[in-house]
PDB file of C-alpha atoms in Angstrom:
ATOM      1  CA  MET A   1     -13.094  15.223  -7.973  1.00 44.00           C
ATOM      2  CA  MET A   2     -12.140  11.626  -7.206  1.00 67.00           C
ATOM      3  CA  PHE A   3      -9.870   9.690  -9.504  1.00 75.00           C
ATOM      4  CA  PRO A   4     -10.501   5.977  -9.950  1.00 81.00           C
ATOM      5  CA  PRO A   5      -7.712   3.783  -8.611  1.00 84.00           C
ATOM      6  CA  PRO A   6      -5.354   2.360 -11.195  1.00 87.00           C
ATOM      7  CA  PRO A   7      -6.018  -1.216 -12.251  1.00 87.00           C
ATOM      8  CA  LEU A   8      -4.246  -3.737 -10.066  1.00 89.00           C
ATOM      9  CA  THR A   9      -1.622  -5.484 -12.101  1.00 91.00           C
ATOM     10  CA  ARG A  10       0.785  -8.065 -10.828  1.00 93.00           C
ATOM     11  CA  ASN A  11       3.671  -5.587 -11.117  1.00 95.00           C
ATOM     12  CA  ARG A  12       1.806  -2.838  -9.230  1.00 95.00           C
ATOM     13  CA  VAL A  13       0.959  -5.210  -6.386  1.00 95.00           C
ATOM     14  CA  ARG A  14       4.537  -6.496  -6.204  1.00 97.00           C
ATOM     15  CA  LEU A  15       5.897  -2.949  -6.169  1.00 97.00           C
ATOM     16  CA  ALA A  16       3.469  -1.900  -3.416  1.00 97.00           C
ATOM     17  CA  TYR A  17       4.492  -4.888  -1.293  1.00 97.00           C
ATOM     18  CA  ALA A  18       8.183  -4.166  -1.926  1.00 98.00           C
ATOM     19  CA  ILE A  19       7.722  -0.556  -0.802  1.00 97.00           C
ATOM     20  CA  ALA A  20       5.767  -1.580   2.302  1.00 96.00           C
ATOM     21  CA  VAL A  21       8.121  -4.380   3.370  1.00 96.00           C
ATOM     22  CA  SER A  22      11.171  -2.161   2.789  1.00 96.00           C
ATOM     23  CA  ALA A  23       9.673   0.649   4.854  1.00 94.00           C
ATOM     24  CA  ASP A  24       8.723  -1.678   7.705  1.00 92.00           C
ATOM     25  CA  ALA A  25      12.208  -3.225   7.690  1.00 92.00           C
ATOM     26  CA  LEU A  26      13.895   0.192   7.698  1.00 90.00           C
ATOM     27  CA  GLN A  27      11.738   1.371  10.577  1.00 86.00           C
ATOM     28  CA  TRP A  28      12.563  -1.765  12.517  1.00 86.00           C
ATOM     29  CA  LEU A  29      16.282  -1.208  11.889  1.00 86.00           C
ATOM     30  CA  LEU A  30      16.039   2.443  12.988  1.00 80.00           C
ATOM     31  CA  GLY A  31      14.433   1.321  16.240  1.00 74.00           C
ATOM     32  CA  PRO A  32      11.822   3.090  18.385  1.00 70.00           C
ATOM     33  CA  PRO A  33      13.644   6.428  18.706  1.00 69.00           C
ATOM     34  CA  GLY A  34      14.359   6.772  14.981  1.00 64.00           C
ATOM     35  CA  PHE A  35      16.958   9.233  13.746  1.00 67.00           C
ATOM     36  CA  LEU A  36      16.042  12.918  13.528  1.00 69.00           C
ATOM     37  CA  PHE A  37      12.620  12.507  11.980  1.00 79.00           C
ATOM     38  CA  ALA A  38      13.840   9.840   9.539  1.00 81.00           C
ATOM     39  CA  ASP A  39      10.812   7.684  10.441  1.00 83.00           C
ATOM     40  CA  GLU A  40       8.401  10.510   9.730  1.00 85.00           C
ATOM     41  CA  ILE A  41      10.040  11.405   6.414  1.00 89.00           C
ATOM     42  CA  LEU A  42      10.001   7.728   5.456  1.00 90.00           C
ATOM     43  CA  ASP A  43       6.287   7.473   6.319  1.00 91.00           C
ATOM     44  CA  VAL A  44       5.409  10.473   4.145  1.00 93.00           C
ATOM     45  CA  ALA A  45       7.371   9.001   1.240  1.00 95.00           C
ATOM     46  CA  VAL A  46       5.824   5.545   1.702  1.00 95.00           C
ATOM     47  CA  MET A  47       2.306   6.986   1.812  1.00 94.00           C
ATOM     48  CA  ALA A  48       2.939   8.873  -1.443  1.00 95.00           C
ATOM     49  CA  LEU A  49       4.584   5.911  -3.179  1.00 96.00           C
ATOM     50  CA  ILE A  50       1.911   3.398  -2.199  1.00 96.00           C
ATOM     51  CA  SER A  51      -0.846   5.830  -3.203  1.00 94.00           C
ATOM     52  CA  ALA A  52       0.840   6.309  -6.580  1.00 94.00           C
ATOM     53  CA  THR A  53       1.296   2.575  -7.043  1.00 95.00           C
ATOM     54  CA  ILE A  54      -2.076   1.092  -6.088  1.00 94.00           C
ATOM     55  CA  GLY A  55      -4.113   4.264  -5.654  1.00 92.00           C
ATOM     56  CA  PHE A  56      -5.213   6.104  -2.556  1.00 93.00           C
ATOM     57  CA  HIS A  57      -7.456   4.232  -0.131  1.00 93.00           C
ATOM     58  CA  PRO A  58      -8.857   5.592   3.167  1.00 93.00           C
ATOM     59  CA  LEU A  59      -7.175   2.721   5.061  1.00 92.00           C
ATOM     60  CA  LEU A  60      -3.819   4.345   4.340  1.00 93.00           C
ATOM     61  CA  LEU A  61      -4.687   7.279   6.620  1.00 93.00           C
ATOM     62  CA  PRO A  62      -4.932   5.381   9.943  1.00 92.00           C
ATOM     63  CA  THR A  63      -1.790   3.464   9.040  1.00 91.00           C
ATOM     64  CA  PHE A  64      -0.018   6.753   8.392  1.00 90.00           C
ATOM     65  CA  ALA A  65      -1.219   8.110  11.745  1.00 90.00           C
ATOM     66  CA  LEU A  66      -0.228   4.935  13.633  1.00 88.00           C
ATOM     67  CA  GLU A  67       3.308   5.188  12.313  1.00 84.00           C
ATOM     68  CA  PHE A  68       3.850   8.346  14.348  1.00 81.00           C
ATOM     69  CA  LEU A  69       3.478   6.436  17.637  1.00 80.00           C
ATOM     70  CA  PRO A  70       6.926   5.517  19.000  1.00 75.00           C
ATOM     71  CA  VAL A  71       6.674   1.727  19.415  1.00 77.00           C
ATOM     72  CA  VAL A  72       3.872   0.988  16.955  1.00 80.00           C
ATOM     73  CA  ASP A  73       6.165   1.795  14.046  1.00 75.00           C
ATOM     74  CA  LEU A  74       7.991  -1.468  14.806  1.00 81.00           C
ATOM     75  CA  VAL A  75       4.878  -3.415  13.763  1.00 88.00           C
ATOM     76  CA  PRO A  76       4.655  -4.085   9.994  1.00 91.00           C
ATOM     77  CA  THR A  77       1.640  -1.812   9.560  1.00 93.00           C
ATOM     78  CA  TRP A  78       2.474  -0.747   6.001  1.00 94.00           C
ATOM     79  CA  THR A  79       2.681  -4.343   4.835  1.00 95.00           C
ATOM     80  CA  GLY A  80      -0.599  -5.220   6.535  1.00 95.00           C
ATOM     81  CA  CYS A  81      -2.300  -2.176   5.079  1.00 95.00           C
ATOM     82  CA  VAL A  82      -1.123  -2.973   1.545  1.00 97.00           C
ATOM     83  CA  ALA A  83      -2.389  -6.551   1.935  1.00 96.00           C
ATOM     84  CA  LEU A  84      -5.793  -5.300   3.070  1.00 96.00           C
ATOM     85  CA  VAL A  85      -6.087  -2.640   0.357  1.00 95.00           C
ATOM     86  CA  VAL A  86      -5.059  -5.104  -2.367  1.00 95.00           C
ATOM     87  CA  ALA A  87      -7.618  -7.656  -1.132  1.00 94.00           C
ATOM     88  CA  LEU A  88     -10.370  -5.034  -1.067  1.00 93.00           C
ATOM     89  CA  ARG A  89      -9.453  -3.687  -4.499  1.00 89.00           C
ATOM     90  CA  LYS A  90      -9.395  -7.176  -6.021  1.00 88.00           C
ATOM     91  CA  ARG A  91     -12.941  -7.687  -4.779  1.00 88.00           C
ATOM     92  CA  GLN A  92     -14.045  -4.405  -6.361  1.00 81.00           C
ATOM     93  CA  GLN A  93     -12.394  -4.981  -9.733  1.00 73.00           C
ATOM     94  CA  PRO A  94     -14.651  -6.440 -12.382  1.00 69.00           C
ATOM     95  CA  GLU A  95     -13.818  -9.967 -13.420  1.00 67.00           C
ATOM     96  CA  PRO A  96     -12.376 -10.304 -16.920  1.00 64.00           C
ATOM     97  CA  PRO A  97     -14.777 -12.007 -19.284  1.00 63.00           C
ATOM     98  CA  ALA A  98     -14.434 -15.763 -19.312  1.00 65.00           C
ATOM     99  CA  PRO A  99     -13.279 -17.262 -22.565  1.00 69.00           C
ATOM    100  CA  GLY A 100     -16.212 -18.777 -24.302  1.00 65.00           C
ATOM    101  CA  PRO A 101     -17.136 -20.124 -27.658  1.00 69.00           C
ATOM    102  CA  PHE A 102     -16.430 -17.773 -30.522  1.00 65.00           C
ATOM    103  CA  ILE A 103     -19.448 -17.088 -32.719  1.00 66.00           C
ATOM    104  CA  ASP A 104     -18.702 -15.754 -36.157  1.00 63.00           C
ATOM    105  CA  VAL A 105     -21.531 -13.880 -37.781  1.00 60.00           C
TER     106      VAL A 105
END
């Protein structure tokens, strides 16, 4: 059973970006070798947090897999993935009704 993604609010998007940017910065600071699976543990946590924040999207899976490659984890893949998922979700969300004239019956 699939659950619909949560509605994208400004706070959810900001939180997802904060998680992604923080993870990418930490992985860059840890460097290519990482420290005793710290990169991998961080990637699992980031995947769970981003999925909880903006909902799961299939694009998170290749990003998660790419993070296990030694030098690729220095590229800001989480931030790029969040940007792409947010853009796709915004397209899918229905537009709020435009304010129009009020008709009283």
